[in-house]
Amino acid sequence: MPSDNTQPRFVLVRPQMGENIGAAARAMWNFGLDRMVVVAPRDGWPNPKAVAMASGAGRLLDDARLVPDLPAAVEDESFVMATTARVRGLTKPVFSPEEAMVEAATRLSRGERVSVLFGPERAGLENEDVARANAIISVPVNPEFPSLNLAQCVLLCGYEWRRASQTVEAARVDMAGTEWANQKEIEALSAHYEERLEDAGFFFPEAKAPGMKINLRNMWSRMPLTRADVQTLHGVLRQMVRWKERG
């Protein structure tokens, strides 16, 4: 059974290849979408090639709703968006994939039912299909090569749905069992290197030594060091000193 998560329905209109239906199912499930509607698939239903391609997302195909035509697919919907990369000559609101999924999330939060239409592989949705939609999702593809694979388009919209419906970290650092070094630890590292470099005669000539020490401390402060990094750098210097003393 589909999950209880509020989400749009992804409607595959007259898909031609079972492999693309299966790949679309995988793309949907990657982003937590599991409400698929299949409209008049060319090669019949169920489709063993779709099942093979869906891999771990096969349950979406088991639960997919099969309908004979587009009106039957959207009869209960309150807002329908049609994906296309071509100019249609129809007066309709046009959303980017990002804004379309924000719009979908907003409407779904108000209790509306939302569907997104994806056309067949050969030429996409017909104008008759697009005319039934309330809005268009325009994918900003290369105008010299506007053909977009069905599953790729589903993946793109699924990704934007995830961004619109959940908090997504823009960037993070996985600490791998350590923590950021604090200022006391950085200060101790700096002092350790300064002391050993002083012994090695690094700060030469004497007149430039103060500026060289400031540059060294500034270098440590710019580096995002973890405690593990600091321990490693202490160990490197100790080993170098021991190696020199053995010589």
mmCIF file of C-alpha atoms in Angstrom:
data_model
loop_
_atom_site.group_PDB
_atom_site.id
_atom_site.type_symbol
_atom_site.label_atom_id
_atom_site.label_comp_id
_atom_site.label_asym_id
_atom_site.label_seq_id
_atom_site.Cartn_x
_atom_site.Cartn_y
_atom_site.Cartn_z
ATOM 1 C CA MET A 1 0.000 0.000 0.000
ATOM 2 C CA PRO A 2 1.181 3.580 -0.659
ATOM 3 C CA SER A 3 2.568 5.432 2.341
ATOM 4 C CA ASP A 4 0.555 7.925 4.360
ATOM 5 C CA ASN A 5 2.840 10.802 3.366
ATOM 6 C CA THR A 6 1.108 13.733 1.683
ATOM 7 C CA GLN A 7 2.495 13.924 -1.837
ATOM 8 C CA PRO A 8 1.583 14.525 -5.487
ATOM 9 C CA ARG A 9 0.696 11.728 -7.869
ATOM 10 C CA PHE A 10 3.063 11.185 -10.769
ATOM 11 C CA VAL A 11 1.084 10.241 -13.880
ATOM 12 C CA LEU A 12 2.894 8.492 -16.741
ATOM 13 C CA VAL A 13 0.812 9.196 -19.829
ATOM 14 C CA ARG A 14 0.960 6.471 -22.490
ATOM 15 C CA PRO A 15 4.494 5.313 -21.613
ATOM 16 C CA GLN A 16 6.086 3.199 -24.293
ATOM 17 C CA MET A 17 8.918 1.184 -22.738
ATOM 18 C CA GLY A 18 8.629 -0.958 -19.649
ATOM 19 C CA GLU A 19 12.229 -0.139 -18.772
ATOM 20 C CA ASN A 20 11.376 3.553 -18.508
ATOM 21 C CA ILE A 21 8.376 2.851 -16.291
ATOM 22 C CA GLY A 22 10.603 0.806 -13.981
ATOM 23 C CA ALA A 23 13.286 3.497 -13.961
ATOM 24 C CA ALA A 24 10.629 6.105 -13.179
ATOM 25 C CA ALA A 25 9.486 3.990 -10.216
ATOM 26 C CA ARG A 26 13.061 3.867 -8.916
ATOM 27 C CA ALA A 27 13.415 7.618 -9.347
ATOM 28 C CA MET A 28 10.181 8.235 -7.463
ATOM 29 C CA TRP A 29 11.102 5.963 -4.580
ATOM 30 C CA ASN A 30 14.541 7.601 -4.313
ATOM 31 C CA PHE A 31 12.720 10.701 -3.098
ATOM 32 C CA GLY A 32 9.941 9.072 -1.098
ATOM 33 C CA LEU A 33 7.219 9.250 -3.753
ATOM 34 C CA ASP A 34 5.038 6.161 -4.175
ATOM 35 C CA ARG A 35 1.831 7.236 -5.903
ATOM 36 C CA MET A 36 2.181 6.279 -9.559
ATOM 37 C CA VAL A 37 -0.581 6.335 -12.148
ATOM 38 C CA VAL A 38 -0.011 4.607 -15.491
ATOM 39 C CA VAL A 39 -2.163 5.706 -18.433
ATOM 40 C CA ALA A 40 -2.596 3.258 -21.323
ATOM 41 C CA PRO A 41 0.934 1.798 -21.448
ATOM 42 C CA ARG A 42 1.858 0.757 -24.977
ATOM 43 C CA ASP A 43 3.127 -2.712 -24.058
ATOM 44 C CA GLY A 44 0.379 -3.637 -21.627
ATOM 45 C CA TRP A 45 0.324 -4.088 -17.871
ATOM 46 C CA PRO A 46 1.858 -5.579 -15.805
ATOM 47 C CA ASN A 47 5.163 -5.310 -17.635
ATOM 48 C CA PRO A 48 8.017 -7.685 -16.704
ATOM 49 C CA LYS A 49 10.640 -5.285 -18.073
ATOM 50 C CA ALA A 50 9.314 -2.556 -15.785
ATOM 51 C CA VAL A 51 9.534 -4.898 -12.813
ATOM 52 C CA ALA A 52 13.117 -5.853 -13.654
ATOM 53 C CA MET A 53 14.186 -2.220 -14.008
ATOM 54 C CA ALA A 54 12.391 -1.071 -10.860
ATOM 55 C CA SER A 55 14.593 -3.275 -8.689
ATOM 56 C CA GLY A 56 13.903 -2.359 -5.043
ATOM 57 C CA ALA A 57 11.066 -0.041 -6.045
ATOM 58 C CA GLY A 58 8.890 -2.831 -7.441
ATOM 59 C CA ARG A 59 6.180 -2.223 -4.875
ATOM 60 C CA LEU A 60 5.366 1.084 -6.605
ATOM 61 C CA LEU A 61 4.465 -0.910 -9.692
ATOM 62 C CA ASP A 62 2.380 -3.333 -7.621
ATOM 63 C CA ASP A 63 0.420 -0.405 -6.195
ATOM 64 C CA ALA A 64 0.352 1.672 -9.394
ATOM 65 C CA ARG A 65 -3.098 2.701 -10.610
ATOM 66 C CA LEU A 66 -3.754 1.655 -14.211
ATOM 67 C CA VAL A 67 -6.240 3.794 -16.168
ATOM 68 C CA PRO A 68 -7.322 3.793 -19.833
ATOM 69 C CA ASP A 69 -6.993 7.524 -20.535
ATOM 70 C CA LEU A 70 -5.902 10.844 -19.078
ATOM 71 C CA PRO A 71 -9.366 12.075 -18.004
ATOM 72 C CA ALA A 72 -9.705 8.985 -15.828
ATOM 73 C CA ALA A 73 -6.267 9.620 -14.330
ATOM 74 C CA VAL A 74 -7.021 13.151 -13.140
ATOM 75 C CA GLU A 75 -10.763 13.106 -12.515
ATOM 76 C CA ASP A 76 -10.354 13.450 -8.733
ATOM 77 C CA GLU A 77 -7.525 15.986 -8.824
ATOM 78 C CA SER A 78 -7.874 19.651 -7.955
ATOM 79 C CA PHE A 79 -4.615 20.807 -9.579
ATOM 80 C CA VAL A 80 -2.718 19.226 -12.456
ATOM 81 C CA MET A 81 0.687 20.199 -13.852
ATOM 82 C CA ALA A 82 2.090 18.984 -17.157
ATOM 83 C CA THR A 83 5.829 18.624 -17.749
ATOM 84 C CA THR A 84 7.167 19.808 -21.084
ATOM 85 C CA ALA A 85 10.307 21.224 -22.657
ATOM 86 C CA ARG A 86 8.525 22.603 -25.745
ATOM 87 C CA VAL A 87 6.616 25.819 -26.323
ATOM 88 C CA ARG A 88 2.948 24.894 -26.524
ATOM 89 C CA GLY A 89 1.156 28.064 -27.620
ATOM 90 C CA LEU A 90 -1.263 27.683 -24.713
ATOM 91 C CA THR A 91 -2.023 30.390 -22.156
ATOM 92 C CA LYS A 92 -1.163 28.806 -18.813
ATOM 93 C CA PRO A 93 0.940 29.491 -15.738
ATOM 94 C CA VAL A 94 4.448 28.140 -16.282
ATOM 95 C CA PHE A 95 6.605 26.955 -13.381
ATOM 96 C CA SER A 96 10.187 25.819 -13.164
ATOM 97 C CA PRO A 97 10.477 22.343 -11.604
ATOM 98 C CA GLU A 98 11.589 23.950 -8.338
ATOM 99 C CA GLU A 99 8.664 26.377 -8.119
ATOM 100 C CA ALA A 100 6.229 23.723 -9.339
ATOM 101 C CA MET A 101 7.025 21.467 -6.407
ATOM 102 C CA VAL A 102 6.786 24.389 -3.989
ATOM 103 C CA GLU A 103 3.332 25.087 -5.450
ATOM 104 C CA ALA A 104 2.428 21.405 -5.107
ATOM 105 C CA ALA A 105 3.525 21.346 -1.468
ATOM 106 C CA THR A 106 1.498 24.480 -0.717
ATOM 107 C CA ARG A 107 -1.655 23.114 -2.313
ATOM 108 C CA LEU A 108 -1.296 19.706 -0.718
ATOM 109 C CA SER A 109 -0.940 21.349 2.686
ATOM 110 C CA ARG A 110 -4.370 22.903 2.085
ATOM 111 C CA GLY A 111 -5.888 19.490 1.436
ATOM 112 C CA GLU A 112 -5.886 19.686 -2.367
ATOM 113 C CA ARG A 113 -5.023 16.762 -4.623
ATOM 114 C CA VAL A 114 -2.176 17.388 -7.055
ATOM 115 C CA SER A 115 -0.913 15.407 -10.038
ATOM 116 C CA VAL A 116 2.102 15.838 -12.301
ATOM 117 C CA LEU A 117 1.863 14.564 -15.886
ATOM 118 C CA PHE A 118 4.795 13.018 -17.769
ATOM 119 C CA GLY A 119 4.465 12.306 -21.464
ATOM 120 C CA PRO A 120 5.446 9.315 -23.589
ATOM 121 C CA GLU A 121 9.055 8.904 -24.612
ATOM 122 C CA ARG A 122 8.712 9.602 -28.334
ATOM 123 C CA ALA A 123 7.480 13.194 -28.269
ATOM 124 C CA GLY A 124 6.159 13.981 -24.810
ATOM 125 C CA LEU A 125 2.640 15.090 -23.994
ATOM 126 C CA GLU A 126 0.270 16.063 -26.777
ATOM 127 C CA ASN A 127 -1.285 19.538 -26.701
ATOM 128 C CA GLU A 128 -4.605 17.857 -25.927
ATOM 129 C CA ASP A 129 -3.006 16.442 -22.776
ATOM 130 C CA VAL A 130 -1.446 19.750 -21.780
ATOM 131 C CA ALA A 131 -4.764 21.526 -22.324
ATOM 132 C CA ARG A 132 -6.238 19.459 -19.479
ATOM 133 C CA ALA A 133 -3.580 20.682 -17.039
ATOM 134 C CA ASN A 134 -3.897 23.774 -14.871
ATOM 135 C CA ALA A 135 -0.231 24.698 -15.256
ATOM 136 C CA ILE A 136 2.943 23.743 -17.071
ATOM 137 C CA ILE A 137 6.275 22.654 -15.642
ATOM 138 C CA SER A 138 8.917 23.865 -18.075
ATOM 139 C CA VAL A 139 12.219 22.037 -17.799
ATOM 140 C CA PRO A 140 15.087 24.390 -18.782
ATOM 141 C CA VAL A 141 16.859 22.032 -21.167
ATOM 142 C CA ASN A 142 19.233 22.809 -24.014
ATOM 143 C CA PRO A 143 16.987 24.174 -26.816
ATOM 144 C CA GLU A 144 19.172 22.412 -29.382
ATOM 145 C CA PHE A 145 18.486 19.067 -27.677
ATOM 146 C CA PRO A 146 15.230 19.325 -25.710
ATOM 147 C CA SER A 147 14.525 15.593 -25.510
ATOM 148 C CA LEU A 148 14.492 14.463 -21.882
ATOM 149 C CA ASN A 149 14.202 10.815 -20.884
ATOM 150 C CA LEU A 150 10.990 9.978 -19.031
ATOM 151 C CA ALA A 151 12.735 8.640 -15.934
ATOM 152 C CA GLN A 152 15.138 11.595 -15.893
ATOM 153 C CA CYS A 153 12.229 14.022 -15.870
ATOM 154 C CA VAL A 154 10.586 12.062 -13.050
ATOM 155 C CA LEU A 155 13.881 12.107 -11.139
ATOM 156 C CA LEU A 156 14.218 15.869 -11.588
ATOM 157 C CA CYS A 157 10.726 16.567 -10.276
ATOM 158 C CA GLY A 158 11.162 14.029 -7.476
ATOM 159 C CA TYR A 159 14.322 15.777 -6.328
ATOM 160 C CA GLU A 160 12.603 19.157 -6.319
ATOM 161 C CA TRP A 161 9.683 17.639 -4.399
ATOM 162 C CA ARG A 162 12.098 16.420 -1.737
ATOM 163 C CA ARG A 163 13.619 19.893 -1.470
ATOM 164 C CA ALA A 164 10.202 21.545 -1.269
ATOM 165 C CA SER A 165 8.678 19.154 1.259
ATOM 166 C CA GLN A 166 11.583 18.483 3.614
ATOM 167 C CA THR A 167 14.487 20.366 5.133
ATOM 168 C CA VAL A 168 17.542 19.525 3.068
ATOM 169 C CA GLU A 169 21.015 20.394 4.348
ATOM 170 C CA ALA A 170 22.776 22.559 1.781
ATOM 171 C CA ALA A 171 26.176 21.487 3.101
ATOM 172 C CA ARG A 172 27.650 19.584 6.026
ATOM 173 C CA VAL A 173 30.845 18.013 7.274
ATOM 174 C CA ASP A 174 30.784 14.433 8.536
ATOM 175 C CA MET A 175 33.113 14.440 11.554
ATOM 176 C CA ALA A 176 33.999 10.718 11.472
ATOM 177 C CA GLY A 177 34.285 10.289 15.239
ATOM 178 C CA THR A 178 36.152 13.504 16.013
ATOM 179 C CA GLU A 179 35.359 17.120 16.908
ATOM 180 C CA TRP A 180 36.604 20.495 15.826
ATOM 181 C CA ALA A 181 39.747 21.550 17.662
ATOM 182 C CA ASN A 182 39.250 24.377 20.145
ATOM 183 C CA GLN A 183 41.410 27.475 20.438
ATOM 184 C CA LYS A 184 43.463 26.063 23.303
ATOM 185 C CA GLU A 185 44.416 23.052 21.185
ATOM 186 C CA ILE A 186 45.267 25.212 18.176
ATOM 187 C CA GLU A 187 47.386 27.469 20.398
ATOM 188 C CA ALA A 188 49.295 24.470 21.746
ATOM 189 C CA LEU A 189 49.917 23.206 18.209
ATOM 190 C CA SER A 190 51.142 26.606 17.100
ATOM 191 C CA ALA A 191 53.480 26.887 20.085
ATOM 192 C CA HIS A 192 54.826 23.378 19.444
ATOM 193 C CA TYR A 193 55.705 24.150 15.844
ATOM 194 C CA GLU A 194 57.077 27.567 16.686
ATOM 195 C CA GLU A 195 59.369 26.064 19.318
ATOM 196 C CA ARG A 196 60.682 23.311 17.065
ATOM 197 C CA LEU A 197 61.112 25.621 14.082
ATOM 198 C CA GLU A 198 63.005 28.002 16.300
ATOM 199 C CA ASP A 199 65.373 25.171 17.258
ATOM 200 C CA ALA A 200 65.807 24.316 13.569
ATOM 201 C CA GLY A 201 66.740 27.882 12.643
ATOM 202 C CA PHE A 202 63.684 28.409 10.504
ATOM 203 C CA PHE A 203 63.014 31.982 11.665
ATOM 204 C CA PHE A 204 65.830 33.659 9.761
ATOM 205 C CA PRO A 205 66.895 36.395 9.402
ATOM 206 C CA GLU A 206 66.117 37.554 12.922
ATOM 207 C CA ALA A 207 64.558 40.812 11.735
ATOM 208 C CA LYS A 208 61.838 38.860 9.874
ATOM 209 C CA ALA A 209 61.160 36.367 12.676
ATOM 210 C CA PRO A 210 58.191 38.216 14.274
ATOM 211 C CA GLY A 211 56.369 38.483 10.924
ATOM 212 C CA MET A 212 57.094 34.838 10.087
ATOM 213 C CA LYS A 213 55.647 33.728 13.422
ATOM 214 C CA ILE A 214 52.499 35.796 12.845
ATOM 215 C CA ASN A 215 52.091 34.259 9.376
ATOM 216 C CA LEU A 216 52.480 30.776 10.854
ATOM 217 C CA ARG A 217 49.860 31.430 13.533
ATOM 218 C CA ASN A 218 47.560 32.948 10.919
ATOM 219 C CA MET A 219 47.928 29.809 8.812
ATOM 220 C CA TRP A 220 46.815 27.608 11.727
ATOM 221 C CA SER A 221 43.813 29.855 12.385
ATOM 222 C CA ARG A 222 42.654 29.580 8.760
ATOM 223 C CA MET A 223 42.746 25.808 8.743
ATOM 224 C CA PRO A 224 39.530 24.003 9.852
ATOM 225 C CA LEU A 225 41.374 21.538 12.078
ATOM 226 C CA THR A 226 39.784 18.699 13.994
ATOM 227 C CA ARG A 227 41.226 17.272 17.211
ATOM 228 C CA ALA A 228 42.397 14.272 15.195
ATOM 229 C CA ASP A 229 44.202 16.627 12.789
ATOM 230 C CA VAL A 230 45.920 18.397 15.677
ATOM 231 C CA GLN A 231 47.064 15.099 17.212
ATOM 232 C CA THR A 232 48.399 13.969 13.822
ATOM 233 C CA LEU A 233 50.344 17.188 13.291
ATOM 234 C CA HIS A 234 51.844 16.974 16.793
ATOM 235 C CA GLY A 235 52.830 13.361 16.058
ATOM 236 C CA VAL A 236 54.432 14.278 12.710
ATOM 237 C CA LEU A 237 56.597 16.914 14.339
ATOM 238 C CA ARG A 238 57.613 14.676 17.255
ATOM 239 C CA GLN A 239 58.621 11.905 14.858
ATOM 240 C CA MET A 240 60.680 14.288 12.750
ATOM 241 C CA VAL A 241 62.498 15.488 15.854
ATOM 242 C CA ARG A 242 63.165 11.900 16.990
ATOM 243 C CA TRP A 243 64.463 11.010 13.511
ATOM 244 C CA LYS A 244 66.834 13.994 13.583
ATOM 245 C CA GLU A 245 68.082 13.074 17.063
ATOM 246 C CA ARG A 246 68.743 9.479 15.976
ATOM 247 C CA GLY A 247 70.869 10.767 13.124
#
